[in-house]
């Protein structure tokens, strides 16, 4: 069990942008929902579009670092 925990810690250290991207995504989503609730639908739409862009960037970073570090999930062991 401790080896799995250490391996997860290494992955987080290798790819620190994924948790940062998740926090940014959550922040933009929250700001968008708040603006919708306050009646500012134009700002809410812009923030929802920004959330999609941030999520796409996060996925691109995940894929890029997986290829950079040679972690290929489709490769048989």
PDB file of N, CA, C and O in Angstrom:
ATOM      1  N   UNK A   1       0.814  -1.182   0.000  1.00  0.00           N
ATOM      2  CA  UNK A   1       0.000   0.000   0.000  1.00  0.00           C
ATOM      3  C   UNK A   1       0.866   1.258   0.000  1.00  0.00           C
ATOM      4  O   UNK A   1       0.570   2.217  -0.681  1.00  0.00           O
ATOM      5  N   UNK A   2       1.950   1.262   0.730  1.00  0.00           N
ATOM      6  CA  UNK A   2       2.798   2.447   0.789  1.00  0.00           C
ATOM      7  C   UNK A   2       3.483   2.706  -0.551  1.00  0.00           C
ATOM      8  O   UNK A   2       3.738   3.849  -0.901  1.00  0.00           O
ATOM      9  N   UNK A   3       3.759   1.641  -1.332  1.00  0.00           N
ATOM     10  CA  UNK A   3       4.366   1.835  -2.651  1.00  0.00           C
ATOM     11  C   UNK A   3       3.395   2.534  -3.598  1.00  0.00           C
ATOM     12  O   UNK A   3       3.799   3.395  -4.378  1.00  0.00           O
ATOM     13  N   UNK A   4       2.113   2.170  -3.530  1.00  0.00           N
ATOM     14  CA  UNK A   4       1.115   2.841  -4.367  1.00  0.00           C
ATOM     15  C   UNK A   4       1.020   4.316  -4.011  1.00  0.00           C
ATOM     16  O   UNK A   4       0.925   5.168  -4.882  1.00  0.00           O
ATOM     17  N   UNK A   5       1.043   4.608  -2.733  1.00  0.00           N
ATOM     18  CA  UNK A   5       0.965   5.996  -2.284  1.00  0.00           C
ATOM     19  C   UNK A   5       2.176   6.786  -2.753  1.00  0.00           C
ATOM     20  O   UNK A   5       2.051   7.915  -3.221  1.00  0.00           O
ATOM     21  N   UNK A   6       3.362   6.185  -2.671  1.00  0.00           N
ATOM     22  CA  UNK A   6       4.568   6.861  -3.126  1.00  0.00           C
ATOM     23  C   UNK A   6       4.549   7.075  -4.630  1.00  0.00           C
ATOM     24  O   UNK A   6       4.980   8.122  -5.124  1.00  0.00           O
ATOM     25  N   UNK A   7       4.039   6.102  -5.377  1.00  0.00           N
ATOM     26  CA  UNK A   7       3.948   6.240  -6.833  1.00  0.00           C
ATOM     27  C   UNK A   7       2.997   7.371  -7.211  1.00  0.00           C
ATOM     28  O   UNK A   7       3.272   8.138  -8.125  1.00  0.00           O
ATOM     29  N   UNK A   8       1.878   7.502  -6.508  1.00  0.00           N
ATOM     30  CA  UNK A   8       0.948   8.596  -6.777  1.00  0.00           C
ATOM     31  C   UNK A   8       1.594   9.938  -6.463  1.00  0.00           C
ATOM     32  O   UNK A   8       1.384  10.910  -7.176  1.00  0.00           O
ATOM     33  N   UNK A   9       2.378   9.998  -5.417  1.00  0.00           N
ATOM     34  CA  UNK A   9       3.082  11.227  -5.064  1.00  0.00           C
ATOM     35  C   UNK A   9       4.076  11.626  -6.139  1.00  0.00           C
ATOM     36  O   UNK A   9       4.220  12.801  -6.474  1.00  0.00           O
ATOM     37  N   UNK A  10       4.761  10.646  -6.723  1.00  0.00           N
ATOM     38  CA  UNK A  10       5.705  10.928  -7.809  1.00  0.00           C
ATOM     39  C   UNK A  10       4.993  11.487  -9.022  1.00  0.00           C
ATOM     40  O   UNK A  10       5.480  12.399  -9.677  1.00  0.00           O
ATOM     41  N   UNK A  11       3.820  10.940  -9.337  1.00  0.00           N
ATOM     42  CA  UNK A  11       3.070  11.438 -10.483  1.00  0.00           C
ATOM     43  C   UNK A  11       2.623  12.875 -10.262  1.00  0.00           C
ATOM     44  O   UNK A  11       2.635  13.676 -11.178  1.00  0.00           O
ATOM     45  N   UNK A  12       2.225  13.204  -9.038  1.00  0.00           N
ATOM     46  CA  UNK A  12       1.811  14.566  -8.743  1.00  0.00           C
ATOM     47  C   UNK A  12       2.977  15.525  -8.852  1.00  0.00           C
ATOM     48  O   UNK A  12       2.829  16.643  -9.332  1.00  0.00           O
ATOM     49  N   UNK A  13       4.147  15.096  -8.435  1.00  0.00           N
ATOM     50  CA  UNK A  13       5.325  15.953  -8.521  1.00  0.00           C
ATOM     51  C   UNK A  13       5.735  16.124  -9.972  1.00  0.00           C
ATOM     52  O   UNK A  13       6.120  17.201 -10.400  1.00  0.00           O
ATOM     53  N   UNK A  14       5.624  15.061 -10.774  1.00  0.00           N
ATOM     54  CA  UNK A  14       5.995  15.134 -12.178  1.00  0.00           C
ATOM     55  C   UNK A  14       5.055  16.028 -12.974  1.00  0.00           C
ATOM     56  O   UNK A  14       5.448  16.639 -13.944  1.00  0.00           O
ATOM     57  N   UNK A  15       3.798  16.078 -12.600  1.00  0.00           N
ATOM     58  CA  UNK A  15       2.812  16.818 -13.363  1.00  0.00           C
ATOM     59  C   UNK A  15       2.012  17.739 -12.438  1.00  0.00           C
ATOM     60  O   UNK A  15       0.839  17.497 -12.176  1.00  0.00           O
ATOM     61  N   UNK A  16       2.625  18.816 -11.963  1.00  0.00           N
ATOM     62  CA  UNK A  16       1.918  19.691 -11.018  1.00  0.00           C
ATOM     63  C   UNK A  16       0.842  20.539 -11.672  1.00  0.00           C
ATOM     64  O   UNK A  16       0.026  21.131 -10.988  1.00  0.00           O
ATOM     65  N   UNK A  17       0.815  20.611 -13.008  1.00  0.00           N
ATOM     66  CA  UNK A  17      -0.163  21.454 -13.674  1.00  0.00           C
ATOM     67  C   UNK A  17      -1.564  20.859 -13.664  1.00  0.00           C
ATOM     68  O   UNK A  17      -2.544  21.584 -13.818  1.00  0.00           O
ATOM     69  N   UNK A  18      -1.692  19.561 -13.489  1.00  0.00           N
ATOM     70  CA  UNK A  18      -3.008  18.939 -13.480  1.00  0.00           C
ATOM     71  C   UNK A  18      -3.818  19.381 -12.263  1.00  0.00           C
ATOM     72  O   UNK A  18      -4.957  19.836 -12.421  1.00  0.00           O
ATOM     73  N   UNK A  19      -3.305  19.316 -11.038  1.00  0.00           N
ATOM     74  CA  UNK A  19      -4.097  19.822  -9.909  1.00  0.00           C
ATOM     75  C   UNK A  19      -4.342  21.330 -10.008  1.00  0.00           C
ATOM     76  O   UNK A  19      -5.419  21.806  -9.663  1.00  0.00           O
ATOM     77  N   UNK A  20      -3.363  22.060 -10.532  1.00  0.00           N
ATOM     78  CA  UNK A  20      -3.551  23.499 -10.709  1.00  0.00           C
ATOM     79  C   UNK A  20      -4.651  23.746 -11.735  1.00  0.00           C
ATOM     80  O   UNK A  20      -5.529  24.598 -11.526  1.00  0.00           O
ATOM     81  N   UNK A  21      -4.636  22.991 -12.826  1.00  0.00           N
ATOM     82  CA  UNK A  21      -5.682  23.115 -13.841  1.00  0.00           C
ATOM     83  C   UNK A  21      -7.052  22.766 -13.299  1.00  0.00           C
ATOM     84  O   UNK A  21      -8.054  23.393 -13.667  1.00  0.00           O
ATOM     85  N   UNK A  22      -7.109  21.768 -12.438  1.00  0.00           N
ATOM     86  CA  UNK A  22      -8.393  21.390 -11.838  1.00  0.00           C
ATOM     87  C   UNK A  22      -8.922  22.513 -10.947  1.00  0.00           C
ATOM     88  O   UNK A  22     -10.127  22.810 -10.967  1.00  0.00           O
ATOM     89  N   UNK A  23      -8.040  23.138 -10.193  1.00  0.00           N
ATOM     90  CA  UNK A  23      -8.466  24.253  -9.343  1.00  0.00           C
ATOM     91  C   UNK A  23      -8.917  25.450 -10.172  1.00  0.00           C
ATOM     92  O   UNK A  23      -9.914  26.101  -9.845  1.00  0.00           O
ATOM     93  N   UNK A  24      -8.193  25.746 -11.250  1.00  0.00           N
ATOM     94  CA  UNK A  24      -8.583  26.863 -12.118  1.00  0.00           C
ATOM     95  C   UNK A  24      -9.929  26.565 -12.769  1.00  0.00           C
ATOM     96  O   UNK A  24     -10.808  27.439 -12.837  1.00  0.00           O
ATOM     97  N   UNK A  25     -10.122  25.328 -13.209  1.00  0.00           N
ATOM     98  CA  UNK A  25     -11.399  24.939 -13.812  1.00  0.00           C
ATOM     99  C   UNK A  25     -12.539  25.107 -12.815  1.00  0.00           C
ATOM    100  O   UNK A  25     -13.593  25.661 -13.147  1.00  0.00           O
ATOM    101  N   UNK A  26     -12.326  24.646 -11.605  1.00  0.00           N
ATOM    102  CA  UNK A  26     -13.363  24.778 -10.581  1.00  0.00           C
ATOM    103  C   UNK A  26     -13.642  26.247 -10.266  1.00  0.00           C
ATOM    104  O   UNK A  26     -14.799  26.643 -10.067  1.00  0.00           O
ATOM    105  N   UNK A  27     -12.600  27.060 -10.229  1.00  0.00           N
ATOM    106  CA  UNK A  27     -12.787  28.484  -9.959  1.00  0.00           C
ATOM    107  C   UNK A  27     -13.568  29.185 -11.048  1.00  0.00           C
ATOM    108  O   UNK A  27     -14.477  29.983 -10.770  1.00  0.00           O
ATOM    109  N   UNK A  28     -13.246  28.898 -12.306  1.00  0.00           N
ATOM    110  CA  UNK A  28     -13.962  29.521 -13.421  1.00  0.00           C
ATOM    111  C   UNK A  28     -15.412  29.037 -13.451  1.00  0.00           C
ATOM    112  O   UNK A  28     -16.335  29.820 -13.697  1.00  0.00           O
ATOM    113  N   UNK A  29     -15.629  27.759 -13.187  1.00  0.00           N
ATOM    114  CA  UNK A  29     -16.985  27.223 -13.147  1.00  0.00           C
ATOM    115  C   UNK A  29     -17.797  27.908 -12.050  1.00  0.00           C
ATOM    116  O   UNK A  29     -18.940  28.318 -12.273  1.00  0.00           O
ATOM    117  N   UNK A  30     -17.203  28.051 -10.878  1.00  0.00           N
ATOM    118  CA  UNK A  30     -17.900  28.707  -9.769  1.00  0.00           C
ATOM    119  C   UNK A  30     -18.230  30.153 -10.103  1.00  0.00           C
ATOM    120  O   UNK A  30     -19.356  30.613  -9.855  1.00  0.00           O
ATOM    121  N   UNK A  31     -17.274  30.880 -10.675  1.00  0.00           N
ATOM    122  CA  UNK A  31     -17.522  32.274 -11.044  1.00  0.00           C
ATOM    123  C   UNK A  31     -18.622  32.361 -12.098  1.00  0.00           C
ATOM    124  O   UNK A  31     -19.478  33.255 -12.042  1.00  0.00           O
ATOM    125  N   UNK A  32     -18.642  31.436 -13.044  1.00  0.00           N
ATOM    126  CA  UNK A  32     -19.683  31.428 -14.068  1.00  0.00           C
ATOM    127  C   UNK A  32     -21.060  31.160 -13.492  1.00  0.00           C
ATOM    128  O   UNK A  32     -22.044  31.815 -13.862  1.00  0.00           O
ATOM    129  N   UNK A  33     -21.131  30.201 -12.578  1.00  0.00           N
ATOM    130  CA  UNK A  33     -22.425  29.902 -11.956  1.00  0.00           C
ATOM    131  C   UNK A  33     -22.924  31.066 -11.107  1.00  0.00           C
ATOM    132  O   UNK A  33     -24.126  31.366 -11.101  1.00  0.00           O
ATOM    133  N   UNK A  34     -22.012  31.728 -10.428  1.00  0.00           N
ATOM    134  CA  UNK A  34     -22.399  32.897  -9.630  1.00  0.00           C
ATOM    135  C   UNK A  34     -22.910  34.016 -10.527  1.00  0.00           C
ATOM    136  O   UNK A  34     -23.923  34.651 -10.237  1.00  0.00           O
ATOM    137  N   UNK A  35     -22.241  34.237 -11.650  1.00  0.00           N
ATOM    138  CA  UNK A  35     -22.691  35.307 -12.543  1.00  0.00           C
ATOM    139  C   UNK A  35     -24.041  34.968 -13.176  1.00  0.00           C
ATOM    140  O   UNK A  35     -24.866  35.858 -13.376  1.00  0.00           O
ATOM    141  N   UNK A  36     -24.288  33.686 -13.478  1.00  0.00           N
ATOM    142  CA  UNK A  36     -25.605  33.301 -13.974  1.00  0.00           C
ATOM    143  C   UNK A  36     -26.676  33.569 -12.919  1.00  0.00           C
ATOM    144  O   UNK A  36     -27.756  34.062 -13.212  1.00  0.00           O
ATOM    145  N   UNK A  37     -26.348  33.231 -11.688  1.00  0.00           N
ATOM    146  CA  UNK A  37     -27.314  33.408 -10.597  1.00  0.00           C
ATOM    147  C   UNK A  37     -27.623  34.881 -10.363  1.00  0.00           C
ATOM    148  O   UNK A  37     -28.740  35.233  -9.990  1.00  0.00           O
ATOM    149  N   UNK A  38     -26.639  35.740 -10.588  1.00  0.00           N
ATOM    150  CA  UNK A  38     -26.845  37.173 -10.400  1.00  0.00           C
ATOM    151  C   UNK A  38     -27.526  37.821 -11.606  1.00  0.00           C
ATOM    152  O   UNK A  38     -27.833  39.006 -11.575  1.00  0.00           O
ATOM    153  N   UNK A  39     -27.740  37.074 -12.661  1.00  0.00           N
ATOM    154  CA  UNK A  39     -28.445  37.582 -13.816  1.00  0.00           C
ATOM    155  C   UNK A  39     -27.554  38.116 -14.928  1.00  0.00           C
ATOM    156  O   UNK A  39     -28.038  38.652 -15.912  1.00  0.00           O
ATOM    157  N   UNK A  40     -26.261  37.983 -14.799  1.00  0.00           N
ATOM    158  CA  UNK A  40     -25.333  38.459 -15.825  1.00  0.00           C
ATOM    159  C   UNK A  40     -25.004  37.295 -16.758  1.00  0.00           C
ATOM    160  O   UNK A  40     -23.963  36.651 -16.650  1.00  0.00           O
ATOM    161  N   UNK A  41     -25.909  37.041 -17.694  1.00  0.00           N
ATOM    162  CA  UNK A  41     -25.755  35.854 -18.541  1.00  0.00           C
ATOM    163  C   UNK A  41     -24.624  35.992 -19.562  1.00  0.00           C
ATOM    164  O   UNK A  41     -24.020  34.990 -19.946  1.00  0.00           O
ATOM    165  N   UNK A  42     -24.325  37.204 -20.004  1.00  0.00           N
ATOM    166  CA  UNK A  42     -23.229  37.375 -20.962  1.00  0.00           C
ATOM    167  C   UNK A  42     -21.888  36.998 -20.335  1.00  0.00           C
ATOM    168  O   UNK A  42     -21.090  36.283 -20.939  1.00  0.00           O
ATOM    169  N   UNK A  43     -21.637  37.471 -19.137  1.00  0.00           N
ATOM    170  CA  UNK A  43     -20.402  37.110 -18.440  1.00  0.00           C
ATOM    171  C   UNK A  43     -20.381  35.615 -18.123  1.00  0.00           C
ATOM    172  O   UNK A  43     -19.344  34.960 -18.241  1.00  0.00           O
ATOM    173  N   UNK A  44     -21.527  35.074 -17.739  1.00  0.00           N
ATOM    174  CA  UNK A  44     -21.613  33.645 -17.452  1.00  0.00           C
ATOM    175  C   UNK A  44     -21.254  32.796 -18.663  1.00  0.00           C
ATOM    176  O   UNK A  44     -20.535  31.805 -18.546  1.00  0.00           O
ATOM    177  N   UNK A  45     -21.742  33.193 -19.850  1.00  0.00           N
ATOM    178  CA  UNK A  45     -21.410  32.461 -21.067  1.00  0.00           C
ATOM    179  C   UNK A  45     -19.917  32.535 -21.371  1.00  0.00           C
ATOM    180  O   UNK A  45     -19.303  31.537 -21.759  1.00  0.00           O
ATOM    181  N   UNK A  46     -19.329  33.709 -21.183  1.00  0.00           N
ATOM    182  CA  UNK A  46     -17.882  33.852 -21.417  1.00  0.00           C
ATOM    183  C   UNK A  46     -17.086  32.981 -20.458  1.00  0.00           C
ATOM    184  O   UNK A  46     -16.098  32.351 -20.842  1.00  0.00           O
ATOM    185  N   UNK A  47     -17.526  32.928 -19.211  1.00  0.00           N
ATOM    186  CA  UNK A  47     -16.820  32.102 -18.229  1.00  0.00           C
ATOM    187  C   UNK A  47     -16.991  30.614 -18.510  1.00  0.00           C
ATOM    188  O   UNK A  47     -16.063  29.831 -18.312  1.00  0.00           O
ATOM    189  N   UNK A  48     -18.154  30.214 -18.997  1.00  0.00           N
ATOM    190  CA  UNK A  48     -18.343  28.805 -19.348  1.00  0.00           C
ATOM    191  C   UNK A  48     -17.472  28.421 -20.538  1.00  0.00           C
ATOM    192  O   UNK A  48     -16.923  27.322 -20.593  1.00  0.00           O
ATOM    193  N   UNK A  49     -17.320  29.322 -21.486  1.00  0.00           N
ATOM    194  CA  UNK A  49     -16.419  29.053 -22.611  1.00  0.00           C
ATOM    195  C   UNK A  49     -14.973  28.992 -22.138  1.00  0.00           C
ATOM    196  O   UNK A  49     -14.185  28.160 -22.612  1.00  0.00           O
ATOM    197  N   UNK A  50     -14.622  29.859 -21.203  1.00  0.00           N
ATOM    198  CA  UNK A  50     -13.265  29.840 -20.647  1.00  0.00           C
ATOM    199  C   UNK A  50     -13.014  28.525 -19.907  1.00  0.00           C
ATOM    200  O   UNK A  50     -11.910  27.975 -19.962  1.00  0.00           O
ATOM    201  N   UNK A  51     -14.053  28.019 -19.238  1.00  0.00           N
ATOM    202  CA  UNK A  51     -13.907  26.744 -18.522  1.00  0.00           C
ATOM    203  C   UNK A  51     -13.590  25.619 -19.498  1.00  0.00           C
ATOM    204  O   UNK A  51     -12.736  24.766 -19.224  1.00  0.00           O
ATOM    205  N   UNK A  52     -14.245  25.612 -20.647  1.00  0.00           N
ATOM    206  CA  UNK A  52     -13.982  24.574 -21.651  1.00  0.00           C
ATOM    207  C   UNK A  52     -12.544  24.679 -22.152  1.00  0.00           C
ATOM    208  O   UNK A  52     -11.861  23.663 -22.329  1.00  0.00           O
ATOM    209  N   UNK A  53     -12.067  25.901 -22.371  1.00  0.00           N
ATOM    210  CA  UNK A  53     -10.686  26.100 -22.826  1.00  0.00           C
ATOM    211  C   UNK A  53      -9.700  25.604 -21.772  1.00  0.00           C
ATOM    212  O   UNK A  53      -8.720  24.920 -22.090  1.00  0.00           O
ATOM    213  N   UNK A  54      -9.964  25.925 -20.511  1.00  0.00           N
ATOM    214  CA  UNK A  54      -9.068  25.494 -19.427  1.00  0.00           C
ATOM    215  C   UNK A  54      -9.072  23.970 -19.313  1.00  0.00           C
ATOM    216  O   UNK A  54      -8.013  23.351 -19.136  1.00  0.00           O
ATOM    217  N   UNK A  55     -10.235  23.348 -19.438  1.00  0.00           N
ATOM    218  CA  UNK A  55     -10.292  21.890 -19.377  1.00  0.00           C
ATOM    219  C   UNK A  55      -9.527  21.263 -20.540  1.00  0.00           C
ATOM    220  O   UNK A  55      -8.830  20.266 -20.360  1.00  0.00           O
ATOM    221  N   UNK A  56      -9.655  21.840 -21.714  1.00  0.00           N
ATOM    222  CA  UNK A  56      -8.911  21.328 -22.866  1.00  0.00           C
ATOM    223  C   UNK A  56      -7.417  21.442 -22.673  1.00  0.00           C
ATOM    224  O   UNK A  56      -6.656  20.530 -23.006  1.00  0.00           O
ATOM    225  N   UNK A  57      -6.981  22.567 -22.113  1.00  0.00           N
ATOM    226  CA  UNK A  57      -5.555  22.749 -21.847  1.00  0.00           C
ATOM    227  C   UNK A  57      -5.068  21.742 -20.814  1.00  0.00           C
ATOM    228  O   UNK A  57      -3.959  21.201 -20.928  1.00  0.00           O
ATOM    229  N   UNK A  58      -5.895  21.468 -19.817  1.00  0.00           N
ATOM    230  CA  UNK A  58      -5.510  20.502 -18.784  1.00  0.00           C
ATOM    231  C   UNK A  58      -5.360  19.110 -19.380  1.00  0.00           C
ATOM    232  O   UNK A  58      -4.386  18.402 -19.093  1.00  0.00           O
ATOM    233  N   UNK A  59      -6.281  18.717 -20.242  1.00  0.00           N
ATOM    234  CA  UNK A  59      -6.191  17.409 -20.884  1.00  0.00           C
ATOM    235  C   UNK A  59      -4.964  17.342 -21.787  1.00  0.00           C
ATOM    236  O   UNK A  59      -4.247  16.341 -21.816  1.00  0.00           O
ATOM    237  N   UNK A  60      -4.697  18.426 -22.512  1.00  0.00           N
ATOM    238  CA  UNK A  60      -3.508  18.460 -23.378  1.00  0.00           C
ATOM    239  C   UNK A  60      -2.233  18.326 -22.542  1.00  0.00           C
ATOM    240  O   UNK A  60      -1.292  17.627 -22.946  1.00  0.00           O
ATOM    241  N   UNK A  61      -2.178  18.977 -21.381  1.00  0.00           N
ATOM    242  CA  UNK A  61      -1.017  18.833 -20.498  1.00  0.00           C
ATOM    243  C   UNK A  61      -0.878  17.412 -19.986  1.00  0.00           C
ATOM    244  O   UNK A  61       0.238  16.882 -19.901  1.00  0.00           O
ATOM    245  N   UNK A  62      -1.992  16.790 -19.649  1.00  0.00           N
ATOM    246  CA  UNK A  62      -1.938  15.408 -19.175  1.00  0.00           C
ATOM    247  C   UNK A  62      -1.395  14.483 -20.257  1.00  0.00           C
ATOM    248  O   UNK A  62      -0.530  13.642 -19.990  1.00  0.00           O
ATOM    249  N   UNK A  63      -1.898  14.630 -21.465  1.00  0.00           N
ATOM    250  CA  UNK A  63      -1.446  13.783 -22.572  1.00  0.00           C
ATOM    251  C   UNK A  63       0.018  14.073 -22.898  1.00  0.00           C
ATOM    252  O   UNK A  63       0.818  13.155 -23.107  1.00  0.00           O
ATOM    253  N   UNK A  64       0.369  15.351 -22.927  1.00  0.00           N
ATOM    254  CA  UNK A  64       1.748  15.727 -23.239  1.00  0.00           C
ATOM    255  C   UNK A  64       2.749  15.200 -22.236  1.00  0.00           C
ATOM    256  O   UNK A  64       3.795  14.666 -22.618  1.00  0.00           O
ATOM    257  N   UNK A  65       2.443  15.306 -20.964  1.00  0.00           N
ATOM    258  CA  UNK A  65       3.383  14.798 -19.961  1.00  0.00           C
ATOM    259  C   UNK A  65       3.420  13.277 -19.956  1.00  0.00           C
ATOM    260  O   UNK A  65       4.451  12.682 -19.676  1.00  0.00           O
ATOM    261  N   UNK A  66       2.289  12.630 -20.275  1.00  0.00           N
ATOM    262  CA  UNK A  66       2.293  11.163 -20.357  1.00  0.00           C
ATOM    263  C   UNK A  66       3.218  10.698 -21.482  1.00  0.00           C
ATOM    264  O   UNK A  66       3.987   9.748 -21.309  1.00  0.00           O
ATOM    265  N   UNK A  67       3.160  11.371 -22.612  1.00  0.00           N
ATOM    266  CA  UNK A  67       4.063  11.011 -23.706  1.00  0.00           C
ATOM    267  C   UNK A  67       5.505  11.375 -23.373  1.00  0.00           C
ATOM    268  O   UNK A  67       6.430  10.642 -23.695  1.00  0.00           O
ATOM    269  N   UNK A  68       5.708  12.501 -22.709  1.00  0.00           N
ATOM    270  CA  UNK A  68       7.061  12.942 -22.371  1.00  0.00           C
ATOM    271  C   UNK A  68       7.742  11.956 -21.427  1.00  0.00           C
ATOM    272  O   UNK A  68       8.907  11.633 -21.583  1.00  0.00           O
ATOM    273  N   UNK A  69       7.002  11.473 -20.439  1.00  0.00           N
ATOM    274  CA  UNK A  69       7.578  10.553 -19.484  1.00  0.00           C
ATOM    275  C   UNK A  69       7.445   9.093 -19.901  1.00  0.00           C
ATOM    276  O   UNK A  69       7.849   8.189 -19.180  1.00  0.00           O
ATOM    277  N   UNK A  70       6.871   8.840 -21.058  1.00  0.00           N
ATOM    278  CA  UNK A  70       6.807   7.479 -21.583  1.00  0.00           C
ATOM    279  C   UNK A  70       5.767   6.601 -20.958  1.00  0.00           C
ATOM    280  O   UNK A  70       5.868   5.383 -21.006  1.00  0.00           O
ATOM    281  N   UNK A  71       4.726   7.169 -20.365  1.00  0.00           N
ATOM    282  CA  UNK A  71       3.664   6.376 -19.786  1.00  0.00           C
ATOM    283  C   UNK A  71       2.609   6.148 -20.855  1.00  0.00           C
ATOM    284  O   UNK A  71       1.802   7.006 -21.161  1.00  0.00           O
ATOM    285  N   UNK A  72       2.620   4.984 -21.456  1.00  0.00           N
ATOM    286  CA  UNK A  72       1.667   4.667 -22.496  1.00  0.00           C
ATOM    287  C   UNK A  72       0.658   3.658 -21.951  1.00  0.00           C
ATOM    288  O   UNK A  72       0.973   2.483 -21.791  1.00  0.00           O
ATOM    289  N   UNK A  73      -0.570   4.079 -21.658  1.00  0.00           N
ATOM    290  CA  UNK A  73      -1.531   3.153 -21.073  1.00  0.00           C
ATOM    291  C   UNK A  73      -2.015   2.089 -22.043  1.00  0.00           C
ATOM    292  O   UNK A  73      -2.570   1.088 -21.626  1.00  0.00           O
ATOM    293  N   UNK A  74      -1.805   2.273 -23.334  1.00  0.00           N
ATOM    294  CA  UNK A  74      -2.274   1.315 -24.321  1.00  0.00           C
ATOM    295  C   UNK A  74      -1.233   0.226 -24.606  1.00  0.00           C
ATOM    296  O   UNK A  74      -1.493  -0.707 -25.315  1.00  0.00           O
ATOM    297  N   UNK A  75      -0.066   0.392 -24.062  1.00  0.00           N
ATOM    298  CA  UNK A  75       1.002  -0.576 -24.278  1.00  0.00           C
ATOM    299  C   UNK A  75       0.826  -1.741 -23.320  1.00  0.00           C
ATOM    300  O   UNK A  75       0.617  -1.556 -22.122  1.00  0.00           O
ATOM    301  N   UNK A  76       0.889  -2.980 -23.833  1.00  0.00           N
ATOM    302  CA  UNK A  76       0.726  -4.141 -22.966  1.00  0.00           C
ATOM    303  C   UNK A  76       1.981  -4.358 -22.133  1.00  0.00           C
ATOM    304  O   UNK A  76       3.092  -4.120 -22.568  1.00  0.00           O
ATOM    305  N   UNK A  77       1.759  -4.826 -20.914  1.00  0.00           N
ATOM    306  CA  UNK A  77       2.878  -5.002 -19.975  1.00  0.00           C
ATOM    307  C   UNK A  77       3.620  -6.270 -20.226  1.00  0.00           C
ATOM    308  O   UNK A  77       3.151  -7.310 -20.370  1.00  0.00           O
TER     309      UNK A  77
END
